[in-house]
Tab-separated table of C-alpha atoms in Angstrom:
chain	number	residue	atom	x	y	z
A	1330	UNK	CA	-71.941	-167.412	-29.308
A	1331	UNK	CA	-71.572	-170.871	-27.821
A	1332	UNK	CA	-68.531	-173.072	-28.131
A	1333	UNK	CA	-70.218	-175.300	-30.739
A	1334	UNK	CA	-70.691	-172.339	-33.067
A	1335	UNK	CA	-67.083	-171.252	-32.497
A	1336	UNK	CA	-65.896	-174.680	-33.713
A	1337	UNK	CA	-67.526	-174.076	-37.097
A	1338	UNK	CA	-65.917	-170.699	-37.835
A	1339	UNK	CA	-64.302	-170.423	-41.246
A	1340	UNK	CA	-60.518	-170.436	-40.942
A	1341	UNK	CA	-59.510	-169.645	-44.535
A	1342	UNK	CA	-61.760	-166.927	-45.952
A	1343	UNK	CA	-62.194	-166.758	-49.721
A	1344	UNK	CA	-64.533	-163.734	-49.752
A	1345	UNK	CA	-62.916	-160.379	-48.961
A	1346	UNK	CA	-64.212	-156.877	-48.322
A	1347	UNK	CA	-64.685	-155.157	-51.692
A	1348	UNK	CA	-65.403	-158.332	-53.695
A	1349	UNK	CA	-68.216	-158.390	-56.244
A	1350	UNK	CA	-70.598	-161.166	-55.186
A	1351	UNK	CA	-73.916	-162.648	-56.231
A	1352	UNK	CA	-76.520	-163.668	-53.665
A	1353	UNK	CA	-77.460	-167.284	-54.414
A	1354	UNK	CA	-80.128	-167.833	-51.700
A	1355	UNK	CA	-82.710	-165.728	-49.898
A	1356	UNK	CA	-85.066	-162.902	-50.818
A	1357	UNK	CA	-82.416	-161.095	-52.935
A	1358	UNK	CA	-81.422	-164.230	-54.892
A	1359	UNK	CA	-79.729	-163.450	-58.213
A	1360	UNK	CA	-78.753	-159.882	-57.311
A	1361	UNK	CA	-75.147	-158.711	-57.298
A	1362	UNK	CA	-73.364	-156.260	-55.045
A	1363	UNK	CA	-70.138	-155.355	-53.303
A	1364	UNK	CA	-69.142	-156.773	-49.919
A	1365	UNK	CA	-69.213	-153.852	-47.514
A	1366	UNK	CA	-68.089	-155.664	-44.375
A	1367	UNK	CA	-66.972	-159.164	-43.341
A	1368	UNK	CA	-68.038	-160.367	-39.872
A	1369	UNK	CA	-65.640	-163.267	-39.320
A	1370	UNK	CA	-66.850	-164.025	-35.788
A	1371	UNK	CA	-70.286	-164.969	-37.186
A	1372	UNK	CA	-69.356	-166.294	-40.687
A	1373	UNK	CA	-71.372	-163.454	-42.238
A	1374	UNK	CA	-70.955	-160.700	-44.811
A	1375	UNK	CA	-72.826	-157.439	-45.395
A	1376	UNK	CA	-73.518	-156.712	-49.069
A	1377	UNK	CA	-73.998	-153.080	-50.022
A	1378	UNK	CA	-77.683	-152.251	-50.594
A	1379	UNK	CA	-78.916	-155.862	-50.286
A	1380	UNK	CA	-80.869	-157.830	-47.637
A	1381	UNK	CA	-82.538	-154.654	-46.363
A	1382	UNK	CA	-84.599	-154.915	-43.168
A	1383	UNK	CA	-86.537	-152.405	-41.084
A	1384	UNK	CA	-85.028	-151.579	-37.712
A	1385	UNK	CA	-86.852	-149.755	-34.920
A	1386	UNK	CA	-84.492	-147.430	-33.053
A	1387	UNK	CA	-85.488	-145.695	-29.848
A	1388	UNK	CA	-84.849	-141.963	-29.717
A	1389	UNK	CA	-82.392	-140.412	-27.294
A	1390	UNK	CA	-81.068	-137.027	-26.285
A	1391	UNK	CA	-78.554	-136.911	-29.125
A	1392	UNK	CA	-80.401	-138.672	-31.972
A	1393	UNK	CA	-83.987	-139.008	-33.148
A	1394	UNK	CA	-85.684	-142.375	-33.126
A	1395	UNK	CA	-87.785	-144.007	-35.810
A	1396	UNK	CA	-87.909	-146.868	-38.258
A	1397	UNK	CA	-84.786	-147.147	-40.397
A	1398	UNK	CA	-83.850	-149.427	-43.294
A	1399	UNK	CA	-80.499	-151.139	-42.712
A	1400	UNK	CA	-78.475	-153.881	-44.412
A	1401	UNK	CA	-78.628	-157.163	-42.504
A	1402	UNK	CA	-75.738	-159.655	-42.616
A	1403	UNK	CA	-75.938	-162.681	-44.926
A	1404	UNK	CA	-74.330	-166.027	-44.180
A	1405	UNK	CA	-71.194	-166.518	-46.244
A	1406	UNK	CA	-72.622	-169.713	-47.800
A	1407	UNK	CA	-75.405	-167.648	-49.398
A	1408	UNK	CA	-73.061	-165.553	-51.555
A	1409	UNK	CA	-70.526	-166.414	-54.265
A	1410	UNK	CA	-67.771	-164.344	-55.857
A	1411	UNK	CA	-68.372	-163.292	-59.467
A	1412	UNK	CA	-66.019	-164.531	-62.168
A	1413	UNK	CA	-64.357	-161.411	-63.670
A	1414	UNK	CA	-64.506	-162.832	-67.226
A	1415	UNK	CA	-67.923	-164.532	-67.439
A	1416	UNK	CA	-69.747	-162.483	-64.770
A	1417	UNK	CA	-71.250	-165.647	-63.283
A	1418	UNK	CA	-70.867	-166.864	-59.683
A	1419	UNK	CA	-67.968	-169.241	-59.100
A	1420	UNK	CA	-65.938	-170.893	-56.392
A	1421	UNK	CA	-62.600	-169.395	-55.382
A	1422	UNK	CA	-59.334	-171.310	-55.390
A	1423	UNK	CA	-55.725	-170.264	-55.026
A	1424	UNK	CA	-52.664	-170.825	-57.193
A	1425	UNK	CA	-49.065	-169.707	-57.246
A	1426	UNK	CA	-47.693	-167.861	-60.270
A	1427	UNK	CA	-44.222	-168.481	-61.742
A	1428	UNK	CA	-42.773	-165.623	-59.685
A	1429	UNK	CA	-44.110	-167.171	-56.453
A	1430	UNK	CA	-47.000	-164.801	-55.745
A	1431	UNK	CA	-50.237	-166.338	-54.493
A	1432	UNK	CA	-53.378	-165.369	-56.450
A	1433	UNK	CA	-57.078	-166.206	-56.288
A	1434	UNK	CA	-58.548	-167.991	-59.320
A	1435	UNK	CA	-62.093	-168.768	-60.468
A	1436	UNK	CA	-63.030	-172.458	-60.063
A	1437	UNK	CA	-66.043	-174.616	-60.778
A	1438	UNK	CA	-68.205	-175.711	-63.686
A	1439	UNK	CA	-68.319	-173.023	-66.383
A	1440	UNK	CA	-65.681	-170.889	-64.663
A	1441	UNK	CA	-62.993	-169.287	-66.781
A	1442	UNK	CA	-60.086	-170.099	-64.455
A	1443	UNK	CA	-58.986	-166.464	-64.583
A	1444	UNK	CA	-57.312	-164.553	-61.771
A	1445	UNK	CA	-59.657	-162.773	-59.334
A	1446	UNK	CA	-57.816	-159.582	-58.303
A	1447	UNK	CA	-57.628	-158.474	-54.671
A	1448	UNK	CA	-59.935	-155.475	-54.084
A	1449	UNK	CA	-58.220	-152.072	-54.012
A	1450	UNK	CA	-60.180	-151.087	-50.886
A	1451	UNK	CA	-58.088	-153.530	-48.831
A	1452	UNK	CA	-55.066	-151.262	-49.270
A	1453	UNK	CA	-56.901	-148.462	-47.442
A	1454	UNK	CA	-56.795	-148.832	-43.660
A	1455	UNK	CA	-60.137	-148.567	-41.857
A	1456	UNK	CA	-58.532	-146.819	-38.884
A	1457	UNK	CA	-55.561	-144.556	-39.637
A	1458	UNK	CA	-52.266	-145.102	-37.864
A	1459	UNK	CA	-51.459	-142.479	-35.219
A	1460	UNK	CA	-48.919	-139.927	-36.450
A	1461	UNK	CA	-48.308	-138.088	-33.167
A	1462	UNK	CA	-46.846	-140.012	-30.233
A	1463	UNK	CA	-49.380	-140.558	-27.459
A	1464	UNK	CA	-48.853	-140.324	-23.701
A	1465	UNK	CA	-48.128	-144.064	-23.357
A	1466	UNK	CA	-45.695	-144.246	-26.307
A	1467	UNK	CA	-41.981	-144.619	-25.537
A	1468	UNK	CA	-39.916	-141.631	-26.753
A	1469	UNK	CA	-37.667	-142.353	-29.748
A	1470	UNK	CA	-34.419	-141.390	-27.935
A	1471	UNK	CA	-35.110	-144.060	-25.269
A	1472	UNK	CA	-35.884	-146.648	-27.933
A	1473	UNK	CA	-32.572	-146.067	-29.733
A	1474	UNK	CA	-30.540	-145.952	-26.478
A	1475	UNK	CA	-28.173	-148.950	-26.258
A	1476	UNK	CA	-28.616	-150.573	-22.840
A	1477	UNK	CA	-26.745	-153.864	-23.344
A	1478	UNK	CA	-23.325	-154.618	-24.737
A	1479	UNK	CA	-22.726	-158.300	-25.569
A	1480	UNK	CA	-18.904	-158.084	-25.580
A	1481	UNK	CA	-18.429	-156.472	-22.169
A	1482	UNK	CA	-21.583	-157.779	-20.534
A	1483	UNK	CA	-22.585	-154.218	-19.541
A	1484	UNK	CA	-26.310	-153.956	-18.801
A	1485	UNK	CA	-26.732	-157.633	-17.852
A	1486	UNK	CA	-29.109	-157.960	-14.895
A	1487	UNK	CA	-27.867	-159.629	-11.708
A	1488	UNK	CA	-29.791	-162.870	-11.337
């Protein structure tokens, strides 16, 4: 990607993984689906089961080759989030509730103005956190060891 394309990257994303969206342009126009993946470096989203293309994959020692049907990414401007009340595509805005929490709301002509909930799938991590300490992790007893005392100046390096 060139530097011109990097200037036009979306900074504040309104479409999240797990959102129900409608495709508003392209060969699958009018169809709805769930966002499977968000590719922020290219301003694109992959909608589950939509924008299917044929891909030729060369065979190797481990896997067989052939022609496979895969989901191609769509530009983010070609999809819109569905309003949870009306079921129609709408723009997404943000508001603060009385208790101070930030929520997404449906905006636009014919939109209900209702709250668009955050998808539950966002709470599930794509890659699990490591449970066992690895070879490069610092042992816990060294982390908790006190090496500097502010009152006595013990542990202060000689500069």
